[in-house]
Amino acid sequence: MAGEILYAGIADQVTAEALSGKYILLLADRNAIPAHPAIAAGYQGDVAGRGSNTIKVPHIGLFGYDQLAAGTEGTATGNTALTDGSSTITVGQRDKIYEASDMTRMVDANGLIKPDTMAVDAVVSAGATMLSMLANLVDGFSAQVGTSGADATAANFLDLITTLEVAGVVGPYLFVGHPTQWGDIRKDVGTAIGGAIQWNAGSQAILDGMKGLGYQGNYLGADVFTTKHVPTINAGADRGGGMFGAGAIVWADGTIPTDADPNQLIIADKLLFERVRAGKAGLTAWLSRMMIGMSVGLDAAGATLQSDA
Amino acid sequence: METELSTFVDDGAAAGETFLPDAGMSGRGGPPPTKVPACPAFYYAFDPNRWTVMGRQVVPAFVKVPFSDGVNGARAIRDREGRIVRFDMGDARAQHEERGRKIIPHEAVPAAHLKPGQRPSYIYRPKGRPDVHLSLYEKCYPGSEQVDCDEKRFLEWCTWLEAKGFITPVPLHVLRNLLDVKKAELGKTSDKALTNPSLRPLVERLAGDVEAIEEALHARVERLGSAPSDGDTFDPAEA
């Protein structure tokens, strides 16, 4: 027979590729900063209306910092010096803009290039940005545990806790580490023979827990959060995660003023989402902007874990 | 047989230049750029109390001070278009210096570690990735997320920094504390290795670290003697 209509012969009737109607997100760490007491305690407020984008956080040695000294009957008591210090937070601008042409928006078949998708992206990106800022601070505490070039172990995790306890840091503690570090600790826990680690219910829980980035649960009394934003240290040989308690991290933000502009939307009080139209060029941009600053407060309230990258 | 071609003659035609139009085809020659995640430029800050052992040498565990707006006092300066043109790191430097740290200037790199004509800086930016800032002693690879440490040259750099006075030698009390910690870790890990043979490489590494610290301690004590903090004797009866 001849004249069959075959797929190879109807090039004019078909397209080379068709969109699936679904999309896959590229791999990235999209987690937001955890709502943990160690971080919440460090919030210093909104810089809006304060006359400066820099906030000074006073540190004071009171409420039991100095003990009573031995006195002498009939003799005037000497003054006790007040110990104090401070740290500063500079609130900076963080923003991102996506700009699409009218043609792109017109042919968009997945429905992704549109305001509501961009608004969701703004919220997720803001959370991930704050997490990245936090991760870039935990590698810099003066107290450091672990061995350069060696995998992290459960013993290192205990050393972090001990370091903070010796320094008198108020709990609960939060460990923010790279997934490589947490994976090494988990592997050490999983292959532990004997001792309290092997028979600890928490050890079983972390081995059986759901995988992925973000909150991993509570282990040995400290909360664990993993993020890929934890940087390398020691010229790329190691990762620098950290464990800290209240006061280690201080942060502030700012409310961006809007002018009753229908193109501007403030999300969760702090995140500006704005539509910017350039009609002559046929371009529509969606801007996400927030004002945020984060610093190390009490350096001694945190400890860094160095372990093989 | 190749025909002899005539050469260009300037016969008074309008001046101009050759032009290559963009036909919409991307160049596929050359290796792909690295896939290392974006990371900001940074200063290294030297903390006199933060040391580690690498390659059998006691070296500073530098702190990274990122050029990231809002992080530890860093402040971005932007142009009218909102693009970042430079960073004001004054506050960031002050915060670290208040903690007793010293910022290592970017130019503090020995000439031997640079390619001819390369401007002196310990920040390295791979080609095709202006958003990635590594240290000169980190190696990344085309099409890969992997980053390796150029340990030999990094150790040379640390020695050079001390020789040039950018950093101070490791304090004795830090060495003693580091030795105590490493010996304790070695002991516990050796015990675990008896029933967990896979820990033997870690035991060897820790044993090497202990030897390196003992050598450094021995060398320092010989040079300086064992001097604790300055002070004087005190008679409580005089108080």
Coordinates of C-alpha atoms in Angstrom, one line a residue:
Chain A
M1 CA 0.0 0.0 0.0
A2 CA 1.1 3.6 -0.4
G3 CA 0.1 7.0 0.8
E4 CA -0.1 6.2 4.5
I5 CA -0.1 9.2 6.7
L6 CA 2.9 8.7 8.9
Y7 CA 4.3 10.9 11.6
A8 CA 7.5 11.4 9.7
G9 CA 5.6 12.8 6.8
I10 CA 3.4 15.4 8.5
A11 CA 6.1 17.9 9.5
D12 CA 3.9 20.7 8.5
Q13 CA 1.1 19.6 10.9
V14 CA 3.1 19.0 14.1
T15 CA 5.6 20.9 16.2
A16 CA 9.0 19.5 17.1
E17 CA 8.3 19.7 20.9
A18 CA 5.2 20.3 22.9
L19 CA 5.1 21.8 26.4
S20 CA 4.1 19.2 29.0
G21 CA 1.8 21.5 30.9
K22 CA 3.8 20.9 34.1
Y23 CA 7.2 22.3 35.1
I24 CA 10.0 21.2 37.3
L25 CA 11.7 23.6 39.7
L26 CA 15.5 23.7 39.4
L27 CA 17.3 22.6 42.5
A28 CA 17.9 25.3 45.1
D29 CA 17.6 25.9 48.8
R30 CA 14.2 27.6 49.1
N31 CA 13.8 27.3 52.8
A32 CA 13.1 30.4 54.9
I33 CA 14.9 31.4 58.1
P34 CA 13.6 29.2 60.9
A35 CA 11.2 30.8 63.5
H36 CA 13.4 29.7 66.4
P37 CA 13.8 31.4 69.8
A38 CA 17.5 31.9 69.2
I39 CA 16.7 34.0 66.2
A40 CA 13.5 35.7 67.4
A41 CA 15.4 36.9 70.5
G42 CA 17.8 38.8 68.3
Y43 CA 15.2 40.9 66.5
Q44 CA 15.9 44.6 67.3
G45 CA 13.0 46.3 65.5
D46 CA 12.1 48.4 62.5
V47 CA 14.4 51.2 61.4
A48 CA 11.5 53.1 59.9
G49 CA 11.3 56.6 61.4
R50 CA 14.4 56.2 63.6
G51 CA 16.6 58.6 61.7
S52 CA 19.2 56.1 60.7
N53 CA 19.5 52.7 59.0
T54 CA 22.0 51.6 61.7
I55 CA 20.8 50.3 65.0
K56 CA 23.1 50.0 68.0
V57 CA 22.4 47.1 70.3
P58 CA 23.7 47.7 73.8
H59 CA 25.2 44.7 75.8
I60 CA 24.9 45.1 79.6
G61 CA 26.4 43.1 82.4
L62 CA 23.5 43.1 84.9
F63 CA 21.0 40.8 86.5
G64 CA 23.6 38.5 88.1
Y65 CA 26.6 39.3 86.0
D66 CA 28.6 40.6 89.0
Q67 CA 28.3 38.9 92.3
L68 CA 28.3 40.5 95.7
A69 CA 31.8 41.0 97.1
A70 CA 32.8 40.6 100.7
G71 CA 32.2 43.8 102.7
T72 CA 33.7 45.2 105.8
E73 CA 31.6 46.5 108.7
G74 CA 31.9 50.2 109.1
T75 CA 33.7 50.7 105.8
A76 CA 32.1 52.2 102.7
T77 CA 31.5 49.7 100.0
G78 CA 33.5 50.3 96.8
N79 CA 31.7 50.7 93.4
T80 CA 31.4 47.8 91.1
A81 CA 32.3 48.7 87.5
L82 CA 29.5 48.1 85.0
T83 CA 30.5 46.0 82.1
D84 CA 29.0 46.9 78.8
G85 CA 29.5 46.6 75.1
S86 CA 27.5 47.0 71.9
S87 CA 27.1 45.7 68.4
T88 CA 25.6 47.5 65.4
I89 CA 23.2 46.4 62.7
T90 CA 23.2 48.1 59.3
V91 CA 20.0 47.6 57.5
G92 CA 20.7 47.2 53.8
Q93 CA 18.5 46.9 50.7
R94 CA 17.9 43.5 49.1
D95 CA 16.0 43.3 45.9
K96 CA 15.4 41.4 42.7
I97 CA 13.6 42.2 39.5
Y98 CA 12.2 40.0 36.7
E99 CA 11.3 41.8 33.5
A100 CA 9.3 40.3 30.7
S101 CA 8.3 41.6 27.3
D102 CA 4.7 41.7 26.1
M103 CA 5.5 39.0 23.6
T104 CA 6.8 36.7 26.3
R105 CA 3.7 37.2 28.5
M106 CA 1.5 36.7 25.5
V107 CA 2.9 33.3 24.5
D108 CA 3.4 32.1 28.1
A109 CA 1.8 28.6 28.1
N110 CA 2.7 27.6 31.7
G111 CA 1.1 30.6 33.3
L112 CA 4.4 31.4 35.2
I113 CA 5.1 34.9 33.8
K114 CA 2.3 36.7 35.7
P115 CA 2.0 38.8 38.8
D116 CA 0.7 36.2 41.3
T117 CA 3.5 33.8 40.5
M118 CA 6.0 36.6 40.9
A119 CA 4.5 37.5 44.2
V120 CA 4.9 34.0 45.5
D121 CA 8.5 34.0 44.2
A122 CA 9.0 37.3 46.1
V123 CA 8.0 35.8 49.4
V124 CA 10.0 32.6 49.0
S125 CA 13.1 34.5 47.8
A126 CA 12.9 36.9 50.7
G127 CA 12.9 34.0 53.2
A128 CA 15.8 32.3 51.4
T129 CA 17.7 35.6 51.4
M130 CA 17.4 36.0 55.1
L131 CA 18.6 32.4 55.6
S132 CA 21.6 33.0 53.4
M133 CA 22.5 36.1 55.5
L134 CA 22.3 34.0 58.6
A135 CA 24.4 31.2 57.1
N136 CA 27.1 33.7 56.3
L137 CA 27.4 34.7 59.9
V138 CA 27.6 31.3 61.7
D139 CA 31.0 30.5 60.2
G140 CA 32.7 33.4 62.0
F141 CA 32.3 32.8 65.8
S142 CA 35.6 32.9 67.7
A143 CA 34.9 29.5 69.4
Q144 CA 35.5 26.7 67.0
V145 CA 35.2 22.9 67.2
G146 CA 35.9 20.2 64.8
T147 CA 38.9 19.1 62.7
S148 CA 39.8 20.6 59.4
G149 CA 39.5 18.0 56.6
A150 CA 37.7 15.4 58.8
D151 CA 34.0 14.6 58.6
A152 CA 31.8 16.0 61.3
T153 CA 30.9 13.6 64.1
A154 CA 28.4 13.3 66.9
A155 CA 31.2 14.1 69.3
N156 CA 31.7 17.4 67.5
F157 CA 28.0 18.1 67.9
L158 CA 28.3 17.5 71.6
D159 CA 31.4 19.7 71.7
L160 CA 29.3 22.6 70.3
I161 CA 26.7 22.1 73.0
T162 CA 29.4 22.0 75.7
T163 CA 31.1 25.1 74.4
L164 CA 27.9 27.1 74.6
E165 CA 27.1 25.7 78.0
V166 CA 30.5 26.6 79.4
A167 CA 30.0 30.1 78.0
G168 CA 26.7 30.4 79.8
V169 CA 24.6 30.7 76.7
V170 CA 20.8 30.6 77.2
G171 CA 19.1 27.8 75.3
P172 CA 17.4 26.5 73.3
Y173 CA 20.3 26.1 70.9
L174 CA 20.0 26.1 67.1
F175 CA 22.5 24.4 64.9
V176 CA 22.7 25.8 61.3
G177 CA 24.9 23.5 59.2
H178 CA 25.6 22.5 55.7
P179 CA 23.8 19.3 54.6
T180 CA 27.3 17.7 54.2
Q181 CA 28.0 18.4 57.9
W182 CA 24.7 17.1 59.1
G183 CA 25.0 14.1 56.8
D184 CA 28.4 13.2 58.3
I185 CA 27.0 13.5 61.8
R186 CA 24.0 11.4 60.9
K187 CA 26.3 8.8 59.4
D188 CA 28.4 8.8 62.5
V189 CA 25.3 8.3 64.6
G190 CA 24.0 5.6 62.3
T191 CA 27.2 3.6 62.6
A192 CA 27.9 4.2 66.3
I193 CA 28.5 1.0 68.2
G194 CA 27.8 1.0 71.9
G195 CA 27.4 4.0 74.2
A196 CA 24.5 6.4 74.7
I197 CA 24.5 7.4 71.1
Q198 CA 23.6 4.0 69.8
W199 CA 20.7 3.5 72.2
N200 CA 19.4 7.0 72.1
A201 CA 15.8 7.4 70.8
G202 CA 16.9 10.7 69.2
S203 CA 19.5 8.9 67.2
Q204 CA 16.8 6.6 65.8
A205 CA 14.6 9.6 65.1
I206 CA 17.1 11.5 63.0
L207 CA 17.9 8.3 61.0
D208 CA 14.3 7.7 60.3
G209 CA 13.3 11.4 59.9
M210 CA 12.2 12.9 56.6
K211 CA 15.0 13.9 54.4
G212 CA 15.7 17.2 52.6
L213 CA 16.9 20.6 53.6
G214 CA 15.6 22.7 56.4
Y215 CA 14.5 21.7 59.9
Q216 CA 15.8 18.2 60.8
G217 CA 14.4 17.9 64.2
N218 CA 15.9 18.1 67.7
Y219 CA 19.0 16.1 68.5
L220 CA 20.7 15.8 71.9
G221 CA 18.7 18.9 73.0
A222 CA 19.6 21.2 70.1
D223 CA 17.5 22.0 67.1
V224 CA 19.0 21.3 63.8
F225 CA 18.5 23.2 60.5
T226 CA 20.4 22.5 57.3
T227 CA 21.0 24.9 54.4
K228 CA 23.2 24.9 51.4
H229 CA 24.0 28.5 52.0
V230 CA 26.6 27.7 54.7
P231 CA 29.9 28.8 53.2
T232 CA 33.2 27.1 52.9
I233 CA 36.1 28.1 55.2
N234 CA 39.8 27.3 55.3
A235 CA 40.2 28.0 51.6
G236 CA 37.4 25.6 50.6
A237 CA 38.7 22.7 52.6
D238 CA 35.9 22.8 55.1
R239 CA 32.3 24.0 55.7
G240 CA 31.6 26.4 58.6
G241 CA 28.3 25.7 60.2
G242 CA 27.5 26.9 63.7
M243 CA 25.4 26.4 66.8
F244 CA 24.2 29.4 68.8
G245 CA 21.8 30.6 71.4
A246 CA 19.9 33.8 72.2
G247 CA 22.0 36.9 71.6
A248 CA 24.4 35.5 69.1
I249 CA 22.6 36.9 66.1
V250 CA 20.9 40.3 66.0
W251 CA 18.9 41.6 63.2
A252 CA 16.6 44.4 62.1
D253 CA 14.4 45.3 59.2
G254 CA 12.6 48.3 57.8
T255 CA 9.1 48.9 56.5
I256 CA 9.3 50.5 53.0
P257 CA 6.8 53.4 52.7
T258 CA 4.3 53.2 49.8
D259 CA 2.2 56.0 48.4
A260 CA -1.2 54.3 47.9
D261 CA 0.1 53.2 44.6
P262 CA -2.0 50.3 43.1
N263 CA 1.2 48.9 41.6
Q264 CA 2.8 48.5 45.0
L265 CA 2.0 45.8 47.5
I266 CA 3.5 45.3 51.0
I267 CA 3.6 41.7 51.9
A268 CA 3.9 40.6 55.5
D269 CA 4.6 44.3 56.5
K270 CA 8.2 44.2 55.2
L271 CA 8.4 42.9 51.6
L272 CA 7.6 45.4 48.8
F273 CA 6.3 43.8 45.6
E274 CA 5.9 46.3 42.8
R275 CA 4.9 46.2 39.2
V276 CA 6.9 48.5 37.0
R277 CA 5.6 49.1 33.5
A278 CA 7.7 50.4 30.6
G279 CA 5.0 50.7 28.0
K280 CA 7.1 52.2 25.2
A281 CA 9.5 49.2 25.3
G282 CA 6.7 46.8 25.9
L283 CA 8.2 45.6 29.2
T284 CA 6.7 44.7 32.5
A285 CA 8.9 44.2 35.6
W286 CA 8.1 42.8 38.9
L287 CA 10.3 44.1 41.7
S288 CA 10.8 42.4 45.1
R289 CA 12.5 44.5 47.8
M290 CA 13.1 44.3 51.5
M291 CA 15.3 46.2 54.0
I292 CA 17.2 43.8 56.3
G293 CA 20.3 43.7 58.3
M294 CA 21.9 41.0 60.4
S295 CA 25.0 40.9 62.5
V296 CA 26.8 38.9 65.2
G297 CA 25.7 40.2 68.6
L298 CA 27.4 38.3 71.4
D299 CA 30.3 36.4 69.7
A300 CA 30.6 34.1 72.7
A301 CA 27.0 33.0 72.3
G302 CA 27.9 30.9 69.3
A303 CA 30.4 28.3 68.2
T304 CA 31.5 27.3 64.7
L305 CA 31.9 23.7 63.5
Q306 CA 34.6 23.2 60.9
S307 CA 34.4 19.9 59.1
D308 CA 35.3 18.5 55.7
A309 CA 33.4 20.2 52.8
Chain B
M1 CA 46.7 25.7 -6.8
E2 CA 46.0 28.7 -4.5
T3 CA 45.3 31.9 -6.5
E4 CA 47.3 35.0 -5.4
L5 CA 44.9 37.4 -3.7
S6 CA 45.0 41.2 -4.1
T7 CA 45.7 43.2 -1.0
F8 CA 43.6 46.0 0.4
V9 CA 44.0 49.4 -1.2
D10 CA 42.8 52.6 0.5
D11 CA 41.3 54.4 -2.6
G12 CA 39.4 57.1 -0.7
A13 CA 36.3 55.1 0.1
A14 CA 34.4 55.9 3.3
A15 CA 36.2 54.8 6.5
G16 CA 34.7 52.0 8.6
E17 CA 35.4 48.7 10.4
T18 CA 34.5 45.1 9.7
F19 CA 31.4 43.9 11.6
L20 CA 30.1 40.6 12.7
P21 CA 26.3 40.6 13.1
D22 CA 24.6 38.5 15.8
A23 CA 22.8 35.7 13.9
G24 CA 21.3 34.3 17.1
M25 CA 23.6 31.4 17.3
S26 CA 25.4 30.9 20.7
G27 CA 29.0 30.0 20.7
R28 CA 29.5 26.4 21.8
G29 CA 33.3 26.4 21.9
G30 CA 35.3 26.3 25.1
P31 CA 34.7 24.7 28.4
P32 CA 31.4 25.4 30.3
P33 CA 31.6 27.8 33.3
T34 CA 31.8 26.4 36.8
K35 CA 28.5 25.5 38.6
V36 CA 29.6 26.6 42.0
P37 CA 26.7 28.5 43.7
A38 CA 26.9 32.3 43.7
C39 CA 28.9 33.7 46.6
P40 CA 29.9 37.3 47.4
A41 CA 33.4 38.8 47.6
F42 CA 34.9 38.9 51.0
Y43 CA 37.7 40.0 53.3
Y44 CA 39.6 37.5 55.3
A45 CA 39.8 38.5 59.0
F46 CA 42.5 37.1 61.2
D47 CA 41.3 36.2 64.7
P48 CA 44.3 35.6 67.0
N49 CA 42.3 33.0 69.0
R50 CA 41.0 31.0 66.0
W51 CA 43.5 28.5 64.7
T52 CA 43.3 25.1 63.1
V53 CA 45.6 22.4 61.8
M54 CA 45.9 21.7 58.1
G55 CA 48.6 19.7 56.3
R56 CA 50.6 19.2 59.6
Q57 CA 50.8 23.0 60.1
V58 CA 49.0 25.2 62.6
V59 CA 47.3 27.9 60.5
P60 CA 44.8 30.6 61.2
A61 CA 41.2 29.8 60.7
F62 CA 40.3 33.0 58.9
V63 CA 36.9 34.5 59.2
K64 CA 35.1 35.6 56.0
V65 CA 33.7 39.1 56.0
P66 CA 31.2 39.0 53.1
F67 CA 30.5 41.9 50.8
S68 CA 26.8 41.4 51.3
D69 CA 24.5 44.3 51.9
G70 CA 23.2 44.3 55.5
V71 CA 25.5 41.4 56.7
N72 CA 27.6 42.5 59.7
G73 CA 27.6 46.1 58.7
A74 CA 28.4 45.8 55.0
R75 CA 26.7 48.6 53.0
A76 CA 26.2 48.6 49.2
I77 CA 26.6 51.8 47.3
R78 CA 24.3 51.9 44.3
D79 CA 24.0 54.0 41.1
R80 CA 20.8 55.6 39.8
E81 CA 19.8 52.4 38.1
G82 CA 20.0 50.5 41.4
R83 CA 23.1 48.6 40.4
I84 CA 25.7 48.0 43.1
V85 CA 28.9 49.9 42.2
R86 CA 30.9 49.3 45.3
F87 CA 30.7 48.4 49.0
D88 CA 31.3 50.6 52.1
M89 CA 32.9 48.1 54.5
G90 CA 33.9 50.6 57.2
D91 CA 31.2 49.4 59.7
A92 CA 32.0 45.8 58.9
R93 CA 35.7 46.3 59.5
A94 CA 35.1 48.2 62.7
Q95 CA 32.8 45.4 64.1
H96 CA 35.5 42.8 63.5
E97 CA 38.3 45.0 64.7
E98 CA 36.4 45.6 68.0
R99 CA 36.6 41.9 68.5
G100 CA 40.3 42.0 68.2
R101 CA 40.4 40.8 64.6
K102 CA 42.5 42.2 61.8
I103 CA 41.4 42.5 58.2
I104 CA 43.8 41.1 55.7
P105 CA 44.1 43.5 52.7
H106 CA 43.2 41.9 49.4
E107 CA 46.6 42.8 48.0
A108 CA 48.4 40.6 50.6
V109 CA 49.5 37.9 48.2
P110 CA 53.0 36.9 47.3
A111 CA 53.9 37.6 43.6
A112 CA 54.9 34.0 43.1
H113 CA 51.3 32.9 43.7
L114 CA 50.0 35.1 40.8
K115 CA 50.1 34.6 37.1
P116 CA 52.3 37.2 35.2
G117 CA 50.2 40.3 34.8
Q118 CA 47.5 39.2 37.3
R119 CA 46.6 41.9 39.8
P120 CA 47.4 41.0 43.3
S121 CA 44.3 39.8 45.2
Y122 CA 43.3 36.7 47.2
I123 CA 39.9 36.9 45.6
Y124 CA 39.4 34.8 42.5
R125 CA 36.6 35.0 40.1
P126 CA 36.1 32.2 37.6
K127 CA 35.6 33.1 34.0
G128 CA 31.9 33.3 33.0
R129 CA 30.7 33.6 36.6
P130 CA 31.0 37.2 37.8
D131 CA 28.7 36.2 40.7
V132 CA 31.2 33.7 42.2
H133 CA 34.0 34.9 44.4
L134 CA 36.4 32.3 45.7
S135 CA 39.7 32.5 47.4
L136 CA 42.9 32.3 45.2
Y137 CA 43.5 29.0 47.0
E138 CA 40.3 27.4 46.0
K139 CA 40.0 25.5 42.8
C140 CA 36.8 25.0 40.9
Y141 CA 36.2 23.1 37.7
P142 CA 34.2 23.6 34.4
G143 CA 30.7 22.3 34.6
S144 CA 31.1 21.2 38.2
E145 CA 30.0 22.3 41.7
Q146 CA 33.1 20.9 43.2
V147 CA 35.6 23.2 45.0
D148 CA 39.0 21.9 46.2
C149 CA 41.6 23.5 48.4
D150 CA 45.0 24.2 47.0
E151 CA 46.5 23.2 50.4
K152 CA 50.2 23.5 49.5
R153 CA 49.9 27.1 48.4
F154 CA 47.4 28.1 51.1
L155 CA 49.9 26.9 53.7
E156 CA 52.7 28.8 52.0
W157 CA 50.5 31.9 52.0
C158 CA 49.8 31.6 55.8
T159 CA 53.6 31.3 56.4
W160 CA 54.2 34.3 54.1
L161 CA 51.5 36.4 55.9
E162 CA 53.2 35.8 59.3
A163 CA 56.7 36.6 57.8
K164 CA 55.3 39.9 56.4
G165 CA 53.6 40.8 59.7
F166 CA 50.0 40.6 58.4
I167 CA 49.2 38.1 61.1
T168 CA 50.8 37.4 64.5
P169 CA 52.2 34.0 65.5
V170 CA 49.9 31.6 67.2
P171 CA 49.7 32.4 70.9
L172 CA 51.1 29.8 73.3
H173 CA 47.8 29.5 75.3
V174 CA 46.0 28.8 72.1
L175 CA 48.5 26.1 71.2
R176 CA 48.2 24.5 74.6
N177 CA 44.4 24.5 74.5
L178 CA 44.4 23.1 70.9
L179 CA 46.8 20.4 72.0
D180 CA 44.6 19.4 75.0
V181 CA 41.5 19.3 72.7
K182 CA 43.2 17.3 70.0
K183 CA 44.7 14.8 72.5
A184 CA 41.3 14.2 74.1
E185 CA 39.7 13.8 70.7
L186 CA 42.5 11.4 69.6
G187 CA 42.0 9.3 72.7
K188 CA 38.2 9.0 72.3
T189 CA 38.5 8.3 68.6
S190 CA 41.2 5.7 69.2
D191 CA 38.9 3.9 71.6
K192 CA 36.0 3.9 69.1
A193 CA 38.3 2.7 66.3
L194 CA 38.9 -0.5 68.2
T195 CA 35.4 -1.6 67.4
N196 CA 34.9 0.7 64.3
P197 CA 37.9 0.2 62.0
S198 CA 36.6 2.8 59.5
L199 CA 37.7 5.4 62.0
R200 CA 41.4 4.5 61.7
P201 CA 42.1 7.2 59.0
L202 CA 40.6 9.8 61.4
V203 CA 42.8 8.5 64.2
E204 CA 45.9 8.9 62.0
R205 CA 44.8 12.4 61.0
L206 CA 44.3 13.4 64.6
A207 CA 47.7 11.8 65.6
G208 CA 49.3 13.9 62.9
D209 CA 47.5 17.1 64.1
V210 CA 48.8 16.4 67.7
E211 CA 52.4 16.0 66.4
A212 CA 52.1 19.3 64.4
I213 CA 50.8 21.2 67.4
E214 CA 53.5 19.7 69.7
E215 CA 56.2 20.8 67.1
A216 CA 54.7 24.3 66.9
L217 CA 54.5 24.5 70.7
H218 CA 58.1 23.4 71.1
A219 CA 59.3 25.9 68.5
R220 CA 57.4 28.7 70.1
V221 CA 58.5 27.9 73.7
E222 CA 62.1 27.8 72.5
R223 CA 61.9 31.2 70.9
L224 CA 59.8 33.0 73.5
G225 CA 59.8 31.1 76.7
S226 CA 56.5 30.5 78.5
A227 CA 55.2 33.9 79.3
P228 CA 51.6 34.3 80.6
S229 CA 49.8 37.6 80.9
D230 CA 51.8 40.5 82.4
G231 CA 51.1 41.2 86.1
D232 CA 52.6 41.6 89.5
T233 CA 52.6 39.8 92.9
F234 CA 49.8 40.8 95.3
D235 CA 49.4 40.6 99.1
P236 CA 45.8 40.3 100.1
A237 CA 46.7 41.8 103.5
E238 CA 47.3 45.1 101.8
A239 CA 43.8 45.3 100.3

